[in-house]
Short mmCIF file of C-alpha atoms in Angstrom, two decimals:
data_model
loop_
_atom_site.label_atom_id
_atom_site.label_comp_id
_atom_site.label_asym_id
_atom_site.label_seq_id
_atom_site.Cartn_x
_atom_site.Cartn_y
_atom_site.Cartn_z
CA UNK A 134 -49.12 55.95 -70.18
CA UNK A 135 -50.06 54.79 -73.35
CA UNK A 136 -49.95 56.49 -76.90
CA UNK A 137 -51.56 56.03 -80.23
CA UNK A 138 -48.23 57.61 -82.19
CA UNK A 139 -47.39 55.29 -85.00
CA UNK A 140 -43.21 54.60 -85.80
CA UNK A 141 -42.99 55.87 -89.09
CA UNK A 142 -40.98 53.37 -92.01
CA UNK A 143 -38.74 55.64 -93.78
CA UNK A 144 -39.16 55.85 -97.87
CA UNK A 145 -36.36 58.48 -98.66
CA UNK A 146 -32.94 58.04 -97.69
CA UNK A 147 -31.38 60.83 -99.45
CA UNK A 148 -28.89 62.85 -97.61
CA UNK A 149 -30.57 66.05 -96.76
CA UNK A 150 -28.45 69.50 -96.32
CA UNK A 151 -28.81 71.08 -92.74
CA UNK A 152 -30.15 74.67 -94.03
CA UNK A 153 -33.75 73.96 -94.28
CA UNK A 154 -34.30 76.00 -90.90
CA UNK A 155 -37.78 77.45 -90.95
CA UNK A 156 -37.46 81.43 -90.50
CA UNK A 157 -37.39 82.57 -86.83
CA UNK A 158 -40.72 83.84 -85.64
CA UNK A 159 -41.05 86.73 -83.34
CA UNK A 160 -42.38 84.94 -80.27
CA UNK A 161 -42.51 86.78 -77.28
CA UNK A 162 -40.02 86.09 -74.57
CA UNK A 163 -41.67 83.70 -72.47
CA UNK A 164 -43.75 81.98 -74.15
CA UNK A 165 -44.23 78.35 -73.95
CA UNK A 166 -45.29 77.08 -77.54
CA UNK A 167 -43.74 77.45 -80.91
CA UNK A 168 -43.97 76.30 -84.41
CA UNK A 169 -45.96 76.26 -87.42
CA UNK A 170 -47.22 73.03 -88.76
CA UNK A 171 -47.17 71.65 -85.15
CA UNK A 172 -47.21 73.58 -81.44
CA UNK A 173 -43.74 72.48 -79.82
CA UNK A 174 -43.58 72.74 -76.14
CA UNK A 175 -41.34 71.07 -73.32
CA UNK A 176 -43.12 70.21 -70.41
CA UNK A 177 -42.35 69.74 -66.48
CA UNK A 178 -43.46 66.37 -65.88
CA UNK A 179 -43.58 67.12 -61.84
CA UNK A 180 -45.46 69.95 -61.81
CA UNK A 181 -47.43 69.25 -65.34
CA UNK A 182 -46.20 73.08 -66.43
CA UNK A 183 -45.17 74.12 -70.02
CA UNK A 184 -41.98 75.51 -69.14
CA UNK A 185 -41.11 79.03 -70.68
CA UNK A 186 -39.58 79.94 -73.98
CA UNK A 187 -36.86 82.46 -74.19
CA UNK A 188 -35.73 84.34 -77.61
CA UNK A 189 -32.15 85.40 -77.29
CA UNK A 190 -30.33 86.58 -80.23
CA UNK A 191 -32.40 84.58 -82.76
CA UNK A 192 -32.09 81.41 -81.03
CA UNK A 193 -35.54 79.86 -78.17
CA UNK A 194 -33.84 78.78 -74.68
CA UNK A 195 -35.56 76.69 -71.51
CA UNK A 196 -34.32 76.49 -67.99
CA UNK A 197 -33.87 73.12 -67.26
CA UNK A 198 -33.59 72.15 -63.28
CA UNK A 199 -31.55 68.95 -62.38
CA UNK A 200 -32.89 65.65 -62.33
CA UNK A 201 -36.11 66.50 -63.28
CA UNK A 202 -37.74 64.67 -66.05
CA UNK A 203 -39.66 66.12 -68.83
CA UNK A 204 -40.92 65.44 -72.56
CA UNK A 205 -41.24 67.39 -75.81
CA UNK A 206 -45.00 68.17 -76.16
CA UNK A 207 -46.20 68.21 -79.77
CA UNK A 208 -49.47 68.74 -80.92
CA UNK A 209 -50.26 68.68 -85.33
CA UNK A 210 -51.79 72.05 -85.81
CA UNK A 211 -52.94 70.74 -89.31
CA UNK A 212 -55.96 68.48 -90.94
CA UNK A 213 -53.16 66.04 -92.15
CA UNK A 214 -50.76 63.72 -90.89
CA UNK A 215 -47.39 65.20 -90.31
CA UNK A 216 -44.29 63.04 -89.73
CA UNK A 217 -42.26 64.77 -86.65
CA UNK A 218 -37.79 63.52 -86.27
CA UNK A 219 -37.20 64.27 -82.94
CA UNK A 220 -33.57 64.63 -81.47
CA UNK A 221 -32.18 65.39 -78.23
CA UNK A 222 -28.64 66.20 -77.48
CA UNK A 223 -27.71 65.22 -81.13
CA UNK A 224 -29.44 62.00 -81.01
CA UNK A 225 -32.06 60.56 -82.86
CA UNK A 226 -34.95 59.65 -79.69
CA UNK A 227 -36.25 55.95 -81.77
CA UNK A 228 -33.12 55.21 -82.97
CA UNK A 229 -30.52 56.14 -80.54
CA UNK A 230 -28.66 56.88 -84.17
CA UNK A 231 -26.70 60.68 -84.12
CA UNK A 232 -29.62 62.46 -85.72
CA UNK A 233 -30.48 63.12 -88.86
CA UNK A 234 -33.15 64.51 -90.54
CA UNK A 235 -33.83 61.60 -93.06
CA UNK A 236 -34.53 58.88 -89.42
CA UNK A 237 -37.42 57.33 -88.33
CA UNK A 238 -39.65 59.70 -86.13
CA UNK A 239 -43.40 59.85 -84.88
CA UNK A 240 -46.07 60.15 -86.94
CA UNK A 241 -49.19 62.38 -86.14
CA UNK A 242 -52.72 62.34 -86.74
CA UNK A 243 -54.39 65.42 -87.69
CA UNK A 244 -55.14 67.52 -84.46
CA UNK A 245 -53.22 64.87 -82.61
CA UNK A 246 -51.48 66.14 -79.69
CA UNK A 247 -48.77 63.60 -77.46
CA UNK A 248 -45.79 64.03 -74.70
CA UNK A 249 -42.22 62.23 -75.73
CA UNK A 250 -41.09 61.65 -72.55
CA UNK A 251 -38.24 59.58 -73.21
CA UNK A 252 -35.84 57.72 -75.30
CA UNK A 253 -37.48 54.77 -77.21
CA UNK A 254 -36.29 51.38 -75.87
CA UNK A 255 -38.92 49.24 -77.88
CA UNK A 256 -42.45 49.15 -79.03
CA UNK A 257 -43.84 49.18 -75.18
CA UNK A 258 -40.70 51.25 -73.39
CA UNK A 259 -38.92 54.49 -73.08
CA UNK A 260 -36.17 55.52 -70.96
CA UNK A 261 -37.22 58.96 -69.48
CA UNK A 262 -35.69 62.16 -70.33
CA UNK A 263 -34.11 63.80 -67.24
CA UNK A 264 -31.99 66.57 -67.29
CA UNK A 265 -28.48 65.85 -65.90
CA UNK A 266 -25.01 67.42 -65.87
CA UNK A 267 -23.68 66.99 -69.21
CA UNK A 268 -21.01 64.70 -68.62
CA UNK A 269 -24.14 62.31 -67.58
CA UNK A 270 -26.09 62.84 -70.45
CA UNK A 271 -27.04 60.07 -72.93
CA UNK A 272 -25.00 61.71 -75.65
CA UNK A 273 -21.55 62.04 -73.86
CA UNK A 274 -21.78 58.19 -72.23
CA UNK A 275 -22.51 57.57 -75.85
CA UNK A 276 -18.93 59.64 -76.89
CA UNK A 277 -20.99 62.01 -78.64
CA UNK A 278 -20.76 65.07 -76.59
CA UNK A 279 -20.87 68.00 -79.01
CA UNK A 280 -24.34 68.88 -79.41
CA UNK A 281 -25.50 67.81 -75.54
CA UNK A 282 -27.78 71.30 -74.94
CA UNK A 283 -30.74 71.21 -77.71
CA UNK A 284 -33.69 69.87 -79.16
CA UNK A 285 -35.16 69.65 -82.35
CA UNK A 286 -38.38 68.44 -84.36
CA UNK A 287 -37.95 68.10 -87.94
CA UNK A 288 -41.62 68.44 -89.34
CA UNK A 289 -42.59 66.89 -92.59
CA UNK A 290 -45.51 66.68 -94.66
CA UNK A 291 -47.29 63.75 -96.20
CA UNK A 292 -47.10 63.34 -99.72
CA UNK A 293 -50.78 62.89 -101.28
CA UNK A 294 -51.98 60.32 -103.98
CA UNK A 295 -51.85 61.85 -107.64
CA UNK A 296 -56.04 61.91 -108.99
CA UNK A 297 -56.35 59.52 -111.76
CA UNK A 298 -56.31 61.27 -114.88
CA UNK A 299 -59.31 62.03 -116.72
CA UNK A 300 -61.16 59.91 -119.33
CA UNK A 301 -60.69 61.33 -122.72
CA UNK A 302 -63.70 60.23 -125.23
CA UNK A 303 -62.41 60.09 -128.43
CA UNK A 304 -63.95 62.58 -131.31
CA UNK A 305 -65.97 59.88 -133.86
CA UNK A 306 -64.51 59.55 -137.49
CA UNK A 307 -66.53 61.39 -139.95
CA UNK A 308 -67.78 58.12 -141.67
CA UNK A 309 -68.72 57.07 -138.02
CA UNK A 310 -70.40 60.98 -137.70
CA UNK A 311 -72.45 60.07 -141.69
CA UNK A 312 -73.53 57.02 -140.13
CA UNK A 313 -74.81 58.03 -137.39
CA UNK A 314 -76.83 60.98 -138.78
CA UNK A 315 -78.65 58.91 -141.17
CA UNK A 316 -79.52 56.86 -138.68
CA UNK A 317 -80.98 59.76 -136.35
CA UNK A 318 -82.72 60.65 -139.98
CA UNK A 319 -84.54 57.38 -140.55
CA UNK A 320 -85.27 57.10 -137.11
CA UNK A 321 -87.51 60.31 -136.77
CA UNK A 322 -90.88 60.01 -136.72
CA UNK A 323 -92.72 61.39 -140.17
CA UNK A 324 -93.96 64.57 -140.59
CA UNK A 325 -97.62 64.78 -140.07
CA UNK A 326 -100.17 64.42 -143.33
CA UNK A 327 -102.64 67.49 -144.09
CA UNK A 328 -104.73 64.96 -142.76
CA UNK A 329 -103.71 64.37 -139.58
CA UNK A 330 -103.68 65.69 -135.89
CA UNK A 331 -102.52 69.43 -136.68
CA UNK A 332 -101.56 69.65 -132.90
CA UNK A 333 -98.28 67.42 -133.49
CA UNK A 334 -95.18 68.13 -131.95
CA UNK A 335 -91.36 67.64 -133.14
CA UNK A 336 -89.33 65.28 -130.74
CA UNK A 337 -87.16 67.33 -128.38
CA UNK A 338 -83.27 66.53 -129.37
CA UNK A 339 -80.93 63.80 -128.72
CA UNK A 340 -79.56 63.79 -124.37
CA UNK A 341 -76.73 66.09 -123.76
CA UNK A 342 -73.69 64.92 -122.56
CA UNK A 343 -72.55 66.05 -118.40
CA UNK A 344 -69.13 67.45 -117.45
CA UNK A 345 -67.29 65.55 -114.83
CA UNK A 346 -65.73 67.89 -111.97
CA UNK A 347 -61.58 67.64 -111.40
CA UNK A 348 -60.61 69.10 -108.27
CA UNK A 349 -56.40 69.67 -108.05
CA UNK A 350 -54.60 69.46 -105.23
CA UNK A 351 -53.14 72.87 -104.71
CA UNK A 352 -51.06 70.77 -104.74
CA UNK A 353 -26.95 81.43 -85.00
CA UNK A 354 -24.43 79.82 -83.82
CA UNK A 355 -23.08 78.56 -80.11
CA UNK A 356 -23.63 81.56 -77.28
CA UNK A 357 -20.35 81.66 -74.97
CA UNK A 358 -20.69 80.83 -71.81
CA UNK A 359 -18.66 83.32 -69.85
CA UNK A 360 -18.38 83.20 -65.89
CA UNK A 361 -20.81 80.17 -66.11
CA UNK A 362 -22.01 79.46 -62.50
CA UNK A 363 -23.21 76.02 -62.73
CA UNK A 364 -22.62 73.22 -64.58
CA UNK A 365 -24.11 73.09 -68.35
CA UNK A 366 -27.29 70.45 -68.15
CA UNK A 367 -27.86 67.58 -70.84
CA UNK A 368 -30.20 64.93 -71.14
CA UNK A 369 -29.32 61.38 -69.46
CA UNK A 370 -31.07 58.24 -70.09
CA UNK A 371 -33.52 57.47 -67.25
CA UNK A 372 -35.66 54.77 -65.57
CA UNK A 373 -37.97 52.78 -68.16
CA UNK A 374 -41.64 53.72 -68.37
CA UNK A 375 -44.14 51.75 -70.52
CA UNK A 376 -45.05 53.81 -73.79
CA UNK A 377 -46.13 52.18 -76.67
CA UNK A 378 -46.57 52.77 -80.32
CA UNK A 379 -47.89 51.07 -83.75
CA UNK A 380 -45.79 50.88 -86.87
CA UNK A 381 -46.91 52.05 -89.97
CA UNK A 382 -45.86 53.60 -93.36
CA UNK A 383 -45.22 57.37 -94.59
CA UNK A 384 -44.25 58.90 -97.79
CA UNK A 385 -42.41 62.10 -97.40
CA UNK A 386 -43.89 65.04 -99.72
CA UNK A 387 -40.60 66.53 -99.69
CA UNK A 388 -36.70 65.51 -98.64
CA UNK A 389 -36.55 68.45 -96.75
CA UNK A 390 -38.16 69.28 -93.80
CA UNK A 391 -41.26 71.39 -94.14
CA UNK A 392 -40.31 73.07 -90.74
CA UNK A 393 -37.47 72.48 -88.22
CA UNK A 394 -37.67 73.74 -84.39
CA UNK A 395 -35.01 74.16 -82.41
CA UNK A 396 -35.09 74.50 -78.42
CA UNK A 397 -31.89 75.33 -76.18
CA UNK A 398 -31.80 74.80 -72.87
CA UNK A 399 -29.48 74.73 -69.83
CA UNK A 400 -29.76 75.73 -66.29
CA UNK A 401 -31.92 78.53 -64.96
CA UNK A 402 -28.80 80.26 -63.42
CA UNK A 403 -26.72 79.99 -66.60
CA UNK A 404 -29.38 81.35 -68.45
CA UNK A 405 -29.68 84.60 -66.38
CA UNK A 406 -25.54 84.51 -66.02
CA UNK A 407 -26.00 84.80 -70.17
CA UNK A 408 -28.82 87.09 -70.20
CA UNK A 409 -31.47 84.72 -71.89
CA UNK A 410 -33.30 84.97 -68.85
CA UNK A 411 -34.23 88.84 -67.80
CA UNK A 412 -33.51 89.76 -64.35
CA UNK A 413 -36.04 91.93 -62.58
CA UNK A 414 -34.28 95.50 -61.70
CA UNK A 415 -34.96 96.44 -58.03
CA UNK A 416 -35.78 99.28 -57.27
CA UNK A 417 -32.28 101.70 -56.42
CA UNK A 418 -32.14 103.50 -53.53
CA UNK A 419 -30.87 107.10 -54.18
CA UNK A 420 -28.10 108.27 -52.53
CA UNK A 421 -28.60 110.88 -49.98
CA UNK A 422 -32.10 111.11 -47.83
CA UNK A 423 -35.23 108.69 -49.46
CA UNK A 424 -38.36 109.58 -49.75
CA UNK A 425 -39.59 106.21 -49.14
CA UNK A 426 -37.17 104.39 -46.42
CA UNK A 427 -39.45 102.09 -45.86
CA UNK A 428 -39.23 100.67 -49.72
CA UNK A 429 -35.80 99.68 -49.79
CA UNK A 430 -35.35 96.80 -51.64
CA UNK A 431 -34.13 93.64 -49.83
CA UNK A 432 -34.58 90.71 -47.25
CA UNK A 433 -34.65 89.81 -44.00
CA UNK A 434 -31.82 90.75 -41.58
CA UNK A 435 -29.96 89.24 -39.14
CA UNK A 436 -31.18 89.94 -35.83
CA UNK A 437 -28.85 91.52 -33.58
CA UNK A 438 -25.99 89.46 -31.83
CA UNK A 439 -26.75 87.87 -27.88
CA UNK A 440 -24.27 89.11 -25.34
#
């Protein structure tokens, strides 16, 4: 599958401080989209499905399902280009470097929408993102198993050419202002004679001078996992799939990010042992005689032993 993103050349290599979070929004559990500047999703890639956001205690969470692959699905919600860092796991998804906000990342078009499905093995490649036990993600076979769990977008904006500044004409001299007025004085035509055509008009003034228009540029913290059920997931580095991308050049408006996401994810049944996920309440059977025997909650019994 082929994509028109264009590998961004860094300009700014300051070191950036990590507490230019964007606010939290108050999205809806379950739903699959987030963000500002651009609409962050992560996607099935089996079943083509956005898979469902979950707000827990100020922090989004997916369910992630074993050895299925999927990619971060970003779309620029703005008439600009906007440069996008993505990490997974801690790790920087062009560079393979442990991420930072100041890396190379994917650059946008305005509107533009594209799926990064993988880990970025050269101009043509990726190696697909499949989530794995977290001992076999990309990150711990790398020895940098801390952050395996999360993904983030670092969103930036581009900065904009200055407008030229405008041309200033100079106020004439006052010799250069005498001058000129006697020469506007010999040049007007003479008065009429008593003689002459009494219907004689007087020449309409000198042009006036037109104003040029300027427009300005207007211009929390780790969730225990107690009573876990199933190993935590990660993200391991999959089979190669042919992706390519351009190369090209962006300026930074800022050295901070403009917006950062940040997705959680881990298995479905470790997010409903940790009450991310909401478990539906059946209904309870009261004790004593029901009014509706035929309700009770359940499944489908054994049948009765053979003799």
């Amino acid at each position: 599958m082929q994509r028109r993103l264009l590998l961004t050349t860094v300009l700014a290599l300051t070191a950036l401080s990590a507490g230019a979070e964007s606010p939290m929004r108050p999205y809806p559990s379950g739903a699959s989209r987030i963000g500002g500047l651009m609409n962050i999703s992560i996607v099935d890639r089996t079943s083509g499905a956005e898979l469902p956001i979950y707000r827990h205690r100020g922090e989004y969470w997916v369910a992630g399902r074993p050895g299925a692959r999927y990619a971060i699905r970003a779309r620029n919600a703005m008439g600009e280009r906007i440069m996008a860092v993505m990490s997974v796991d801690g790790v920087n998804v062009v560079t393979g470097e442990t991420a930072g906000v100041g890396q190379n990342g994917y650059v946008f078009g305005p509107r533009e929408r594209s799926d990064i499905a993988g880990w970025r093995k050269s101009d043509s490649q990726i190696a697909a993102f499949e989530f794995a036990a977290a001992g076999n993600s990309y990150a711990s076979r790398t020895g940098r198993p801390d952050d395996v769990g999360v993904i983030g977008v670092a969103m930036f904006r581009e900065r904009r050419p200055e407008p030229p500044p405008p041309v200033v004409t100079p106020y004439p001299s006052r010799d250069e202002y005498s001058n000129s007025s006697r020469e506007r004085r010999s040049e007007a035509p003479p008065a009429p004679s008593s003689m002459g055509d009494a219907r004689a008009k007087a020449a309409p003034p000198a042009g006036s001078a037109g104003n040029a228009d300027m427009a300005a540029e207007s211009s929390a913290g780790a969730m225990a996992r107690q009573s876990a059920p199933s190993p935590s997931l990660g993200t391991a580095h999959g089979r190669r799939e042919t992706s390519y991308v351009g190369k090209t050049t962006f300026e930074r408006a800022s050295s901070q990010p403009d917006e950062v996401i940040r997705i959680r994810y881990d298995s479905r049944e470790n997010l409903v042992a940790a009450g991310v996920i909401p478990v539906p309440q059946r209904w309870p059977r009261p004790s004593g005689p029901s009014p509706f025997p035929g309700s009770d909650p359940g499944y489908v019994p054994d049948p009765p032993a053979r003799y």
